[in-house]
Coordinates of C-alpha atoms in Angstrom, one line a residue:
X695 CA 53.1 26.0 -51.7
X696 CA 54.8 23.4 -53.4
X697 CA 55.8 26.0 -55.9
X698 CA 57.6 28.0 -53.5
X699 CA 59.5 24.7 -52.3
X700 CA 63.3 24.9 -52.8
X701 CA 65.8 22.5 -52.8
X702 CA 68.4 23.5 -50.6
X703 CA 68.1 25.8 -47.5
X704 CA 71.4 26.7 -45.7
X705 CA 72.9 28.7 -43.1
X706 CA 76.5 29.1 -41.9
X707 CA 75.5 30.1 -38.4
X708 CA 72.5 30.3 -35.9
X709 CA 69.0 28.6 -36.0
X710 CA 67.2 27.6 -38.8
X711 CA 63.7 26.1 -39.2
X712 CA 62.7 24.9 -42.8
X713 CA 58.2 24.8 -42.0
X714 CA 57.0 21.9 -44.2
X715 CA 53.7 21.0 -42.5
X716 CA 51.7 22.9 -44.6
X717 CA 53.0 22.3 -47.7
X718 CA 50.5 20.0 -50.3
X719 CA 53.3 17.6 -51.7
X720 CA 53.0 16.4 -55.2
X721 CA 52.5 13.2 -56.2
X722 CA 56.2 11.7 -56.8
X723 CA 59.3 12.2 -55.1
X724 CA 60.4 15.7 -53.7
X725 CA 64.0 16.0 -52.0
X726 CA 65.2 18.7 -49.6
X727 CA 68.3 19.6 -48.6
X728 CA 69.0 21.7 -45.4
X729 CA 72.2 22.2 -43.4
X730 CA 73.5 24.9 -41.3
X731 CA 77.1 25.3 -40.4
X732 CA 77.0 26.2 -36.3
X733 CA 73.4 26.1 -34.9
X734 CA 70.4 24.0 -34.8
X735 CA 68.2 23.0 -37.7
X736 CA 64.6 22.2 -37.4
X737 CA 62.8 20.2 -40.1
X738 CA 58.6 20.0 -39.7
X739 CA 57.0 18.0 -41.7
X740 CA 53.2 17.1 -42.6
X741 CA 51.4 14.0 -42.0
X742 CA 50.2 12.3 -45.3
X743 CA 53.5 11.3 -47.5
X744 CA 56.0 9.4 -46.3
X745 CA 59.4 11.1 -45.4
X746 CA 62.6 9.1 -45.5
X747 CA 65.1 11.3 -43.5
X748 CA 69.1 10.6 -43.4
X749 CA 70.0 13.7 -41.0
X750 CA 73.6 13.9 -39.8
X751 CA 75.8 16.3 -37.0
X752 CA 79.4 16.3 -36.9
X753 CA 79.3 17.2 -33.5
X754 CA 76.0 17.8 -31.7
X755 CA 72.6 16.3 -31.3
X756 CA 70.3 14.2 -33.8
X757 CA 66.4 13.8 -32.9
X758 CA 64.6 12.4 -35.7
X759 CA 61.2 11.5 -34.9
X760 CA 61.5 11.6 -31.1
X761 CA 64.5 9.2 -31.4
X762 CA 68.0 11.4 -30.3
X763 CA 71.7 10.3 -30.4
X764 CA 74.7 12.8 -30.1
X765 CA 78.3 12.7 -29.8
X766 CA 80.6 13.1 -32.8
X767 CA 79.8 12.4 -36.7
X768 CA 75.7 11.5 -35.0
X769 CA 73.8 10.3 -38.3
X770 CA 70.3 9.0 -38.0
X771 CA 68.9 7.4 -41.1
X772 CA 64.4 7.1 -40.6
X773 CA 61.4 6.2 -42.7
X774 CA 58.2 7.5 -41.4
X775 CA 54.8 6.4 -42.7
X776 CA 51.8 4.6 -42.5
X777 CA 52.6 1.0 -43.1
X778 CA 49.2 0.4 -44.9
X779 CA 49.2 3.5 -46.7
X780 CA 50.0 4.1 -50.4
X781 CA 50.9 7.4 -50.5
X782 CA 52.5 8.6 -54.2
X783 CA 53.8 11.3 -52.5
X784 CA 57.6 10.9 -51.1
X785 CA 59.9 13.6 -49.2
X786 CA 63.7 12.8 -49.0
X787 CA 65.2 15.3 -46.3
X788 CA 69.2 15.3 -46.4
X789 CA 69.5 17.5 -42.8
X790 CA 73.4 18.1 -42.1
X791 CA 74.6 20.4 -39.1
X792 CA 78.2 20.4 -38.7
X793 CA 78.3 22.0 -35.0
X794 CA 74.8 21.7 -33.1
X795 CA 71.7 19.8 -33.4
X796 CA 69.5 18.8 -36.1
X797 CA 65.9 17.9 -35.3
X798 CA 63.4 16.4 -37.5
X799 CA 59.5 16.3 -36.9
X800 CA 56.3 15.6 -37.9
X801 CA 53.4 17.7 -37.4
X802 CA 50.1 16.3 -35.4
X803 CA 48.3 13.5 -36.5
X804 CA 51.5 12.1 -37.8
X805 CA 52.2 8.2 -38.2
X806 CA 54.9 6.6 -36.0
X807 CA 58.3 5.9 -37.8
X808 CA 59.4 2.7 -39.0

C-alpha cells in the first residue's frame, strides 16, 4: 500500500528488487530512493502515474525503460508517461548502484517513455 511505501531502500551487496506495480499512488508527488552497493537493483513500476527516473552505476549496466548503456559512472535520466494524460500522481525514483546494474521497469500496459 502506499502506507507501507518507504523512502529509501538500500543494500550494500547482492540483488535487490523494490515491487512498485501494485502500489495505488497518491495524488501528488512520491519520491524513492533505492541503491545497492555491489549487485543489481530492480525497480517495477505501475502503469497510471508518471515516473521520472534519474538512475545511475558507477560501474555496470543502466536499463531504464528498455533503453541500456554501461561502462563507467552510466547515468540515465527518463520520464515515462502518457503524453495526453493528466495524471496528479508523480513517482521520482533516484536508483544508484555503485558496482552492477540498475534496471528500471514498468509493468504491462505501461506507456512508452519520453
Amino acid at each position: 500500500t502506499a502506507g507501507q511505501l518507504q523512502p529509501n531502500y538500500r543494500l550494500a551487496m547482492g540483488n535487490l528488487t523494490v515491487d512498485l506495480s501494485a502500489v495505488p499512488f497518491r495524488v501528488g508527488t512520491t519520491h524513492v530512493t533505492a541503491s545497492v552497493g555491489i549487485g543489481q537493483l530492480t525497480v517495477d513500476v505501475p502503469p497510471g502515474p508518471t515516473v521520472s527516473v534519474v538512475a545511475h552505476s558507477g560501474l555496470g549496466d543502466v536499463q531504464v525503460f528498455g533503453q541500456g548503456n554501461g561502462g563507467l559512472s552510466t547515468v540515465q535520466t527518463m520520464q515515462s508517461g502518457d503524453a495526453g494524460s493528466q495524471s496528479r500522481r508523480h513517482v521520482v525514483i533516484d536508483a544508484d548502484v555503485g558496482v552492477g546494474q540498475v534496471q528500471v521497469v514498468r509493468t504491462a500496459g505501461a506507456p512508452a517513455f519520453s
